[in-house]
Amino acid sequence: MRYSALSVFLKGLSGNRDWPRAWRAPEPKPSYDVVIVGGGGHGLATAYYLAREFGITDVAVLEKGWLGSGNIGRNTTIIRSNYLLAGNNPFYEFSMKLWEGLERDFNFNAMVSQRGVLNLFHSDGQRDAYRRRGNAMRLHGVDADLLDRDGVRARVPTIDFDNARFPVKGGLLQPRGGTVRHDAVAWGYARGADARGVDVIQHCAVTGIRRGPGGLVLGVETERGFVGARKLALATAGHSSVTAAMAGLKLPIESHVLQAFVTEGLKPLVDTVVTFGAGHFYVSQSDKGGLVFGGDIDGYNSYARRGNLATVENVAEAGVAMMPSLSRLKVLRSWGGVMDMSMDGSPIIDRTPVDNLYLNAGWCYGGFKATPASGYCFAHLIATGEPHPTAAAMRLDRFARGLTIDEKGQGAQPNLH
Amino acid sequence: MASLIRCPHCGPRPREEFTVRGAVVARPAPDAPDAVWYDAVYLRDNPEGPLDEHWHHAAGCRRWLVVTRDTLTHETLAVVDAAAARGGRP
Ligand SMILES: Cc1cc2nc3c(=O)[nH]c(=O)nc-3n(C[C@H](O)[C@H](O)[C@H](O)COP(=O)(O)OP(=O)(O)OC[C@H]3O[C@@H](n4cnc5c(N)ncnc54)[C@H](O)[C@@H]3O)c2cc1C
Ligand SMILES: [Zn+2]
């Protein structure tokens, strides 16, 4: 059914008891044109755009848990397109444009909120770097404003402007950046894909990849039996090395944990997303009032969905240095998510050496903002065999060819990206 | 675990004293083919289970260690001096 103000009103009259389920719970069919492994944001968006843009509807999404159990339901919900490099910037801006029309497009309230993303700087060198980034953004047609100290103070008065060690000298603002209700993104895409005939199958872990003559993929072994696939697409953020290994592939990826935190609910305190330029810390306020914040990854390979206390302390220190009033707040919850950290900090959307096996991986800690463009570009690749122009640099062989997309300039060291 | 690393020289020490380099990867010969170097620099097994890693006891003995750690449970299975592991002087 289509949701509308009228449908919400009418269902309200009957106590909201007879809403139909938002997507079916089908049994897996023996085979599909396209099987997507991973029912996170990217897998579901891929299915949605395959059906809506490219008319490919004989598609299954196989998810080992429930929709939203992975990183799509664990991230800090920030969206932005403030990238410097040409391989990244047009892609993330394409994603931003899709976010701007998303709710109308899939008739689901994802609470897209363009409250702005503000990156603070504390030194002249950092200001110059942000100015350069802002100029690069503007050259790509992306919005960017360099704020001075007073400009920052007017927007976020609660920051410590008298910090002797890291004085706030200004910030780079992307006004169109912001936040989105993360799990609603998964639900909206799942519902939209399901309505177009895609089978979204939960609690169906893929345990192996079956290959035929010449090495071509025939399908996947799952907890619920064999499912044939003419094309197989992996979108298993955090576990890409594990699923790729099922096809004998070794990837330029390590799995790392990123933690996030939420405080007790408050009256409005910060109405934008702020990041601390002197340490890794970022904060925004959810619509329920809790401050949502996070920092660095824990630094070593991990598949555990929990982090270590050293990082908790580190994040809290950076947070209080930026916004001393945070020290008064109680943290209600903290959690961790397992992410693919690629060797240059940028993602991979590409075919693999196996002809009918496609890979969507390496999203690091920034893949939520990419969800719409990632799904669109991956669907484009699967449907047409050609990379989408905005994702053309995100090749698997770029490391071997010396064409890495190293936004931070850290080299092949995932725990520094 | 991984909040406490058992340094063979200093005993159990908090994780904050260490920095992590990542998986232990054998360094190819300088004249090894590009493909071998590519493999060593960029490709990782990234196992869901035991992994050998280089940790540096920066705020302790300043030695490089090889820590064998389960990436799923964070349990540390073994810690040895990196030079000793290669057959050198610990
Ligand atoms: C704490 C935290 C904060 C973050 N904050 C931000 C942010 O503010 N902004 C931003 O842009 N990004 C952020 N990210 C990164 C972002 O969340 C991820 O890059 C992105 O969500 C990954 O894509 P996905 O949604 O498809 O992943 P997931 O939701 O993790 O989807 C992958 C799915 O694959 C499934 N799967 C794995 N193996 C199998 C198998 N064998 N069989 C079947 N299914 C399988 C998993 O169960 C999972 O549901 C954050 C990440 C974390 C952990
Ligand atoms: Zn020591």
Coordinates of N, CA, C and O in Angstrom, one line a residue, chain A residues 2-3 22-23 102-112 181 183-189 191-192:
Chain A
R2 N 0.3 2.3 -0.5 CA 1.1 3.6 -0.5 C 0.7 4.3 0.8 O -0.4 4.4 1.3
Y3 N 1.8 4.8 1.5 CA 1.5 5.6 2.7 C 1.2 7.0 2.3 O 1.8 7.6 1.4
A22 N 5.1 -4.7 5.7 CA 5.8 -3.8 4.7 C 6.5 -4.6 3.6 O 6.7 -4.1 2.5
W23 N 6.9 -5.8 3.9 CA 7.4 -6.7 2.9 C 7.1 -8.1 3.2 O 6.8 -8.4 4.3
L102 N 14.8 11.0 -1.9 CA 14.6 9.5 -1.5 C 13.2 9.2 -1.0 O 12.5 8.3 -1.4
E103 N 12.7 10.1 -0.1 CA 11.5 9.7 0.6 C 10.3 9.8 -0.4 O 9.4 8.9 -0.4
R104 N 10.3 10.8 -1.2 CA 9.3 10.9 -2.3 C 9.4 9.7 -3.2 O 8.4 9.1 -3.6
D105 N 10.6 9.3 -3.5 CA 10.9 8.2 -4.4 C 10.4 6.9 -3.9 O 9.7 6.2 -4.6
F106 N 10.7 6.6 -2.6 CA 10.3 5.2 -2.2 C 9.1 5.3 -1.2 O 8.7 4.3 -0.6
N107 N 8.4 6.5 -1.1 CA 7.2 6.6 -0.3 C 7.4 6.1 1.1 O 6.6 5.3 1.6
F108 N 8.5 6.5 1.8 CA 8.7 6.1 3.1 C 9.5 7.2 3.9 O 10.3 7.8 3.3
N109 N 9.1 7.4 5.1 CA 9.7 8.5 5.8 C 11.0 8.1 6.4 O 11.1 7.3 7.4
A110 N 12.1 8.5 5.8 CA 13.5 8.2 6.3 C 14.1 9.3 7.2 O 15.2 9.3 7.6
M111 N 13.3 10.4 7.4 CA 13.7 11.5 8.3 C 15.0 12.1 7.8 O 15.9 12.4 8.6
V112 N 15.1 12.3 6.5 CA 16.3 12.9 5.9 C 16.3 14.4 6.4 O 15.4 15.1 6.2
R181 N 17.4 8.9 9.4 CA 17.1 7.8 10.2 C 17.5 6.5 9.6 O 16.9 6.0 8.6
D183 N 17.8 3.0 10.1 CA 17.1 1.7 9.8 C 15.9 1.9 8.9 O 15.5 1.0 8.2
A184 N 15.4 3.2 8.9 CA 14.2 3.4 8.0 C 14.7 3.4 6.6 O 13.9 3.1 5.7
V185 N 16.0 3.6 6.3 CA 16.5 3.5 5.0 C 16.4 2.0 4.5 O 16.0 1.8 3.4
A186 N 16.8 1.1 5.4 CA 16.8 -0.3 5.0 C 15.3 -0.7 4.8 O 15.0 -1.4 3.8
W187 N 14.4 -0.3 5.7 CA 13.0 -0.6 5.6 C 12.4 -0.1 4.3 O 11.7 -0.8 3.6
G188 N 12.7 1.2 4.0 CA 12.1 1.8 2.8 C 12.6 1.1 1.5 O 11.8 0.8 0.6
Y189 N 13.9 0.8 1.5 CA 14.4 0.1 0.3 C 13.8 -1.3 0.2 O 13.5 -1.8 -0.9
R191 N 11.0 -2.4 1.3 CA 9.6 -2.4 1.0 C 9.4 -2.0 -0.5 O 8.6 -2.7 -1.3
G192 N 10.3 -1.1 -1.0 CA 10.2 -0.7 -2.4 C 10.7 -1.9 -3.3 O 10.1 -2.1 -4.4

